PDB file of C-alpha atoms in Angstrom:
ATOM      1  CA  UNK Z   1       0.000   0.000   0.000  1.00 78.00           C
ATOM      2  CA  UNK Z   2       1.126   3.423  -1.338  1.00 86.00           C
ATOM      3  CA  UNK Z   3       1.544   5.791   1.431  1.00 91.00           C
ATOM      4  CA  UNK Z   4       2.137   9.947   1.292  1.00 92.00           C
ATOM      5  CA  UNK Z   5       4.374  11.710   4.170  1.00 92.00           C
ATOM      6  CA  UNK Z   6       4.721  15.803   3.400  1.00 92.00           C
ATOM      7  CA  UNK Z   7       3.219  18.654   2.603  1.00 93.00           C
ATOM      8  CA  UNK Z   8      -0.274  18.839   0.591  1.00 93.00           C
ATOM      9  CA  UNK Z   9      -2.749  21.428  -0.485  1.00 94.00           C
ATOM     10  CA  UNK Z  10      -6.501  20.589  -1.502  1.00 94.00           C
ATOM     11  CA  UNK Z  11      -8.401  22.599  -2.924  1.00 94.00           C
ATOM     12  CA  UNK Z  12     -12.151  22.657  -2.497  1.00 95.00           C
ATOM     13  CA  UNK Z  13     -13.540  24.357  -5.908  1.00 93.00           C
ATOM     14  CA  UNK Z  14     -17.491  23.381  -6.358  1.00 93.00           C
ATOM     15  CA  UNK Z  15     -20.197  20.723  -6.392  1.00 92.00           C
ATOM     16  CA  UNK Z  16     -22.787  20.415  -8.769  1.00 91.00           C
ATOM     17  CA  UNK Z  17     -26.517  18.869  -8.409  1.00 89.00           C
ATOM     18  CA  UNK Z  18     -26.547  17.813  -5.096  1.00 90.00           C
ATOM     19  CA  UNK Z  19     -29.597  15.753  -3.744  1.00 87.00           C
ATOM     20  CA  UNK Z  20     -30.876  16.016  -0.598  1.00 87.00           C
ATOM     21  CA  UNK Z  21     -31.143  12.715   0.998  1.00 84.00           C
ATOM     22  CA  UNK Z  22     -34.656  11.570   2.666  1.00 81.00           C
ATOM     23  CA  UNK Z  23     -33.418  12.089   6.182  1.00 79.00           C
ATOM     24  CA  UNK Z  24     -32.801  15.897   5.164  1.00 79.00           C
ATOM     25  CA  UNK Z  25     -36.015  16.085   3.901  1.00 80.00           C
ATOM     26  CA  UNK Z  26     -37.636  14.871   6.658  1.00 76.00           C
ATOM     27  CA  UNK Z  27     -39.458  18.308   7.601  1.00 71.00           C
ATOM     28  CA  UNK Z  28     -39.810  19.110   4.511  1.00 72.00           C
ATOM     29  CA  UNK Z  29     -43.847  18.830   3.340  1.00 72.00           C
ATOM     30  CA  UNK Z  30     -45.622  19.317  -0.076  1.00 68.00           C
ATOM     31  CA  UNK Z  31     -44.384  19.969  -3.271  1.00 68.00           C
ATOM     32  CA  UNK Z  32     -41.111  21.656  -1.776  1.00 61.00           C
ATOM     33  CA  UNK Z  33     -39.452  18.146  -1.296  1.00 60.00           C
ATOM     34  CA  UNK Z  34     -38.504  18.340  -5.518  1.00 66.00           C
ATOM     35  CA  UNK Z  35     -36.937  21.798  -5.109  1.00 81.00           C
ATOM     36  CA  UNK Z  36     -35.240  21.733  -1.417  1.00 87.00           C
ATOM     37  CA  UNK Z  37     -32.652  23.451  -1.608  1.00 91.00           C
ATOM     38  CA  UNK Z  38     -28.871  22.351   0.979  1.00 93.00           C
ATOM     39  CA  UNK Z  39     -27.093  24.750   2.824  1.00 94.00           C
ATOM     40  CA  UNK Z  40     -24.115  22.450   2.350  1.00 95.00           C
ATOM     41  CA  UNK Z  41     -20.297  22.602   3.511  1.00 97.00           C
ATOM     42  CA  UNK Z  42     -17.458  19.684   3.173  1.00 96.00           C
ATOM     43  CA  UNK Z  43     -15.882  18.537   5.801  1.00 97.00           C
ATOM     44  CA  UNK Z  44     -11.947  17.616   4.838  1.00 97.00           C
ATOM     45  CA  UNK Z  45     -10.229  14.513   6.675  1.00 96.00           C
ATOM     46  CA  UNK Z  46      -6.860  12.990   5.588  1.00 97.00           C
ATOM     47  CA  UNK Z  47      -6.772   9.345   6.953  1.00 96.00           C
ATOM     48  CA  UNK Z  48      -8.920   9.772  10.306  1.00 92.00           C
ATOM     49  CA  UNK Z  49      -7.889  13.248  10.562  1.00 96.00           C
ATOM     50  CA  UNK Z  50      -9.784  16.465  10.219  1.00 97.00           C
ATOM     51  CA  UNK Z  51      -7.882  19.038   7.816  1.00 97.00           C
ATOM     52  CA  UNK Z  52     -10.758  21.621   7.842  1.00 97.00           C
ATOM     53  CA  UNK Z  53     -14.260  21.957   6.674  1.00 97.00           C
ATOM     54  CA  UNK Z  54     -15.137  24.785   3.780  1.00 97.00           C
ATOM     55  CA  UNK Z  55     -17.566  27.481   4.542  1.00 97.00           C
ATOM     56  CA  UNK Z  56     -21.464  26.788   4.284  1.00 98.00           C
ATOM     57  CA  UNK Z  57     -23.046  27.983   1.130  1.00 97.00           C
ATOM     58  CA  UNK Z  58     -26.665  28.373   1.911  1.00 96.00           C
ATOM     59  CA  UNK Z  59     -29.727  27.405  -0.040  1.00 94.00           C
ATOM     60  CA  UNK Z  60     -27.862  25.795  -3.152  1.00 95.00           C
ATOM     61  CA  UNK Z  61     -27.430  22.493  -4.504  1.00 93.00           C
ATOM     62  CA  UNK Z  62     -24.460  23.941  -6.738  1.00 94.00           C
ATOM     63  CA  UNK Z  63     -21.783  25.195  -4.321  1.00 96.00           C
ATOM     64  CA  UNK Z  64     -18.506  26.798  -4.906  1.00 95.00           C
ATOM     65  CA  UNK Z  65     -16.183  27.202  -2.573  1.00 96.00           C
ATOM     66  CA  UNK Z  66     -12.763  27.676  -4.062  1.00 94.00           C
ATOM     67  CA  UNK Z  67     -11.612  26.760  -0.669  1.00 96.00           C
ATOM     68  CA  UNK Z  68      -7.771  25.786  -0.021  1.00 96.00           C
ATOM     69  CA  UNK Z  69      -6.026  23.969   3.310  1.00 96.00           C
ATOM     70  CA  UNK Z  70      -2.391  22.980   3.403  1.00 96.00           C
ATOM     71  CA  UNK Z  71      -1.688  20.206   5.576  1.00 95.00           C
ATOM     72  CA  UNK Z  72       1.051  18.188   6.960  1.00 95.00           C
ATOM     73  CA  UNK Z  73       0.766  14.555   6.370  1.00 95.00           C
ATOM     74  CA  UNK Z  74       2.628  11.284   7.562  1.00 94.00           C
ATOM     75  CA  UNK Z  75       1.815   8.233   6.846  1.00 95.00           C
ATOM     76  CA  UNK Z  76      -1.299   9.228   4.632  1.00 95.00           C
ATOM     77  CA  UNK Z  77      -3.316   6.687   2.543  1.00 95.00           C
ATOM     78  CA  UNK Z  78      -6.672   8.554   1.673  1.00 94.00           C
ATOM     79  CA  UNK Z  79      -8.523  11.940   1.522  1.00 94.00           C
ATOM     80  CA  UNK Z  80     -11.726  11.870   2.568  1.00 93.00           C
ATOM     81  CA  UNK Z  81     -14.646  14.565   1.122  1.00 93.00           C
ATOM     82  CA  UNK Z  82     -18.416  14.589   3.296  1.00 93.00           C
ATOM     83  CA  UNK Z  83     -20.559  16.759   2.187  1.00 93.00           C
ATOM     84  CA  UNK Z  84     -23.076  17.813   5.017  1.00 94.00           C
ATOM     85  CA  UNK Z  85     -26.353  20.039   5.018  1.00 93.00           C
ATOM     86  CA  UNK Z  86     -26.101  23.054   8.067  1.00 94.00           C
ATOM     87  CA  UNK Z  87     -29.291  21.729  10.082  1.00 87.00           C
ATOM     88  CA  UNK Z  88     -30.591  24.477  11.944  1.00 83.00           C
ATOM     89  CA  UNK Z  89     -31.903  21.476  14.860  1.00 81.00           C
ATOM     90  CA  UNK Z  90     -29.643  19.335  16.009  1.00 83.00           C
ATOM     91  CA  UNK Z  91     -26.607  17.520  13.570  1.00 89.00           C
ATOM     92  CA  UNK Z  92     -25.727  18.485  10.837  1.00 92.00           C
ATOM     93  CA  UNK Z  93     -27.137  15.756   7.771  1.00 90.00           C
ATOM     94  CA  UNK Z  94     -24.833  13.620   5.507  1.00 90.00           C
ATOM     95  CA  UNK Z  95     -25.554  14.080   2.004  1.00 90.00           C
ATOM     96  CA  UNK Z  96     -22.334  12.253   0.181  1.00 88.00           C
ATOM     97  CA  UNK Z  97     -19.063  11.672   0.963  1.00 89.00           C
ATOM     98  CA  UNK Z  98     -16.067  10.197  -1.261  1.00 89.00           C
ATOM     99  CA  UNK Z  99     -12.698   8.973  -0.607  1.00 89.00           C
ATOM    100  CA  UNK Z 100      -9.210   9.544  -3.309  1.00 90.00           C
ATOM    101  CA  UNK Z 101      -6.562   7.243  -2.592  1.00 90.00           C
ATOM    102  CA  UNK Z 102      -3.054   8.459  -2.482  1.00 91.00           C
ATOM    103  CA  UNK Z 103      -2.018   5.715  -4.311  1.00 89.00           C
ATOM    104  CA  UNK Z 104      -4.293   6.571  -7.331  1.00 85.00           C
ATOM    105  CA  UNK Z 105      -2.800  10.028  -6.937  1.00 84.00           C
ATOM    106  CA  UNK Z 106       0.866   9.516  -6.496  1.00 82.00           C
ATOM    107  CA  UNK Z 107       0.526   6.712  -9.657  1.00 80.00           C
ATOM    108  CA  UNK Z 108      -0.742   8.565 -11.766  1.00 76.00           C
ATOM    109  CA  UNK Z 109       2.497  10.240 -12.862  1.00 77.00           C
ATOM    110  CA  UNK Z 110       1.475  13.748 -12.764  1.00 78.00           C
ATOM    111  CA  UNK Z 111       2.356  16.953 -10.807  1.00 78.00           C
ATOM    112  CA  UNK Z 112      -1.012  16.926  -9.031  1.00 83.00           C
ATOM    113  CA  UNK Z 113      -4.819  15.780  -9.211  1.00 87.00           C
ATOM    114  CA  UNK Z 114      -7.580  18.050 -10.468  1.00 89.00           C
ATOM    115  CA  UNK Z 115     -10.957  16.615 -11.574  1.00 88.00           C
ATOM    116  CA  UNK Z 116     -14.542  15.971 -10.987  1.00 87.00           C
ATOM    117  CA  UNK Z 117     -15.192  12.966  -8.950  1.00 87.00           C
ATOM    118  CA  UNK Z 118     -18.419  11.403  -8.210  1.00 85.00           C
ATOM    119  CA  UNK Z 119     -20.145  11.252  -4.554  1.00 84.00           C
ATOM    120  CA  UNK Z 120     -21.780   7.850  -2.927  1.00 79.00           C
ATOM    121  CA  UNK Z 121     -25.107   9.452  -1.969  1.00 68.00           C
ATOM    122  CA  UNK Z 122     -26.887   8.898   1.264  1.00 61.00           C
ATOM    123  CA  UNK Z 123     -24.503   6.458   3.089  1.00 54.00           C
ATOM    124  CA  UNK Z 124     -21.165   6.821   4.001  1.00 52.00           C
ATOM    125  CA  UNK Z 125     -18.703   5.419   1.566  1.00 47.00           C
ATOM    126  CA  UNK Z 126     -15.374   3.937   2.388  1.00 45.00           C
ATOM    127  CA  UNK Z 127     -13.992   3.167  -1.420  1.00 45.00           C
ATOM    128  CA  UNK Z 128     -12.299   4.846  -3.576  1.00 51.00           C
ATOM    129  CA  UNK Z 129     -14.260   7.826  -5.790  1.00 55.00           C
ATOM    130  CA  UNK Z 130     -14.112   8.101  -9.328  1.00 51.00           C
ATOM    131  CA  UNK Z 131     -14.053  10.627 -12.486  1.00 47.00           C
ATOM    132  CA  UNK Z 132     -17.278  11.327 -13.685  1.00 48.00           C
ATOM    133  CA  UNK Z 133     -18.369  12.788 -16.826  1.00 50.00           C
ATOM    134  CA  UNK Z 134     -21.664  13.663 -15.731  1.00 52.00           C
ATOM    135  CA  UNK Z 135     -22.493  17.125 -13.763  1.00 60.00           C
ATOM    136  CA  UNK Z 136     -24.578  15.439 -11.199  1.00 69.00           C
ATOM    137  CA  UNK Z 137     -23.788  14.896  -7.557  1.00 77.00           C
ATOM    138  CA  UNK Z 138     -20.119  15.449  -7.998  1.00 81.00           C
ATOM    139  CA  UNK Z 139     -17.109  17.749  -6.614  1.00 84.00           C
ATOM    140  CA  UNK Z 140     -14.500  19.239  -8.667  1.00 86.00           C
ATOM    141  CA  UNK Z 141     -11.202  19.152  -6.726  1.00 89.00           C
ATOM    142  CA  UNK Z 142      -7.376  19.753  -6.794  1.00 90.00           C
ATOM    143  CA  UNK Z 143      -4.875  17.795  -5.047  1.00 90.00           C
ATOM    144  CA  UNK Z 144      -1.171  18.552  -5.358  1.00 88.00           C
ATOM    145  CA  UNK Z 145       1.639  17.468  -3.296  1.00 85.00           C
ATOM    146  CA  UNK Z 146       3.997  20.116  -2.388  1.00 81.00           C
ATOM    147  CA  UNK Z 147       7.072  19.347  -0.238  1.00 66.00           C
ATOM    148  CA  UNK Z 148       8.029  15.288   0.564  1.00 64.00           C
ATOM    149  CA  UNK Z 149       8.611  14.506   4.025  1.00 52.00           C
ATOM    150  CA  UNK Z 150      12.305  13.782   3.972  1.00 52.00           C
ATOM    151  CA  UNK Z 151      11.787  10.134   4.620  1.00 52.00           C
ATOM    152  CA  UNK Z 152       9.003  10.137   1.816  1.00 49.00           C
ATOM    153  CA  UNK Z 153      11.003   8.479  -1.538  1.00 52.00           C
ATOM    154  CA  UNK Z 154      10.548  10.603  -4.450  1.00 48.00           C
TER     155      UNK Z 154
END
């Protein structure tokens, strides 16, 4: 197993088509259920970590966020993106989450990672996320090593 020690930056960009799960819709009555709208954020974990979490963008389900962290990171084998809706009662919902592999990052023999990536919907998922071509449910983000740990082989 491929594993990343050093310095990394993520960058948070935008989500498009997000669907509110039924739990968020729970109070939701009538014909407002087809046009709810999230007030969504990401929360950012490398490994079982938390990096950060973006701000909340409220009453869209088409963020952007164009939201960076840099992070310090030994012994790391995936990032993990969960999107959550803001409940204003008690916690916060999960709408989708999706986890990038280093190892599909550091293989794939270029400088960094930038691209859309699909989101499991509804239930946590702990597998790797893919490239999607469609513009629904998904998060565009950048990934890009900066500085190996010194014990990190380049």
């Amino acid at each position: 197993m491929v594993v990343f020690n050093g310095q990394l930056k993520i960058r948070i960009r935008e989500a498009l088509d997000l669907k509110p799960t039924a739990w968020s819709l729970r109070h939701a009555v009538g014909p407002k259920t087809q046009t709810f709208l999230l007030d969504t954020y990401i929360a950012l974990n490398v490994d079982d970590s938390r990096v950060g979490q973006t701000s909340t963008k409220q009453r869209t389900n088409s963020p952007t966020w164009n939201d960076e962290f840099t992070t310090e990171v030994i012994g790391g084998r995936r990032i993990e993106l969960s999107v959550f809706h803001d409940a204003p009662i008690g916690y916060d919902d999960f709408v989708a989450n999706c986890i990038i592999q280093f190892e599909d990052i550091l293989h794939s023999g270029k400088k960094h990672y930038e691209d859309w990536v699909s989101l499991t919907h509804g239930y946590p998922l702990w597998e790797s996320c893919t490239h999607q071509d469609t513009q629904t449910n998904v998060i565009y983000v950048s990934v890009k090593p900066l500085l190996p740990h010194p014990h990190q082989p380049t």
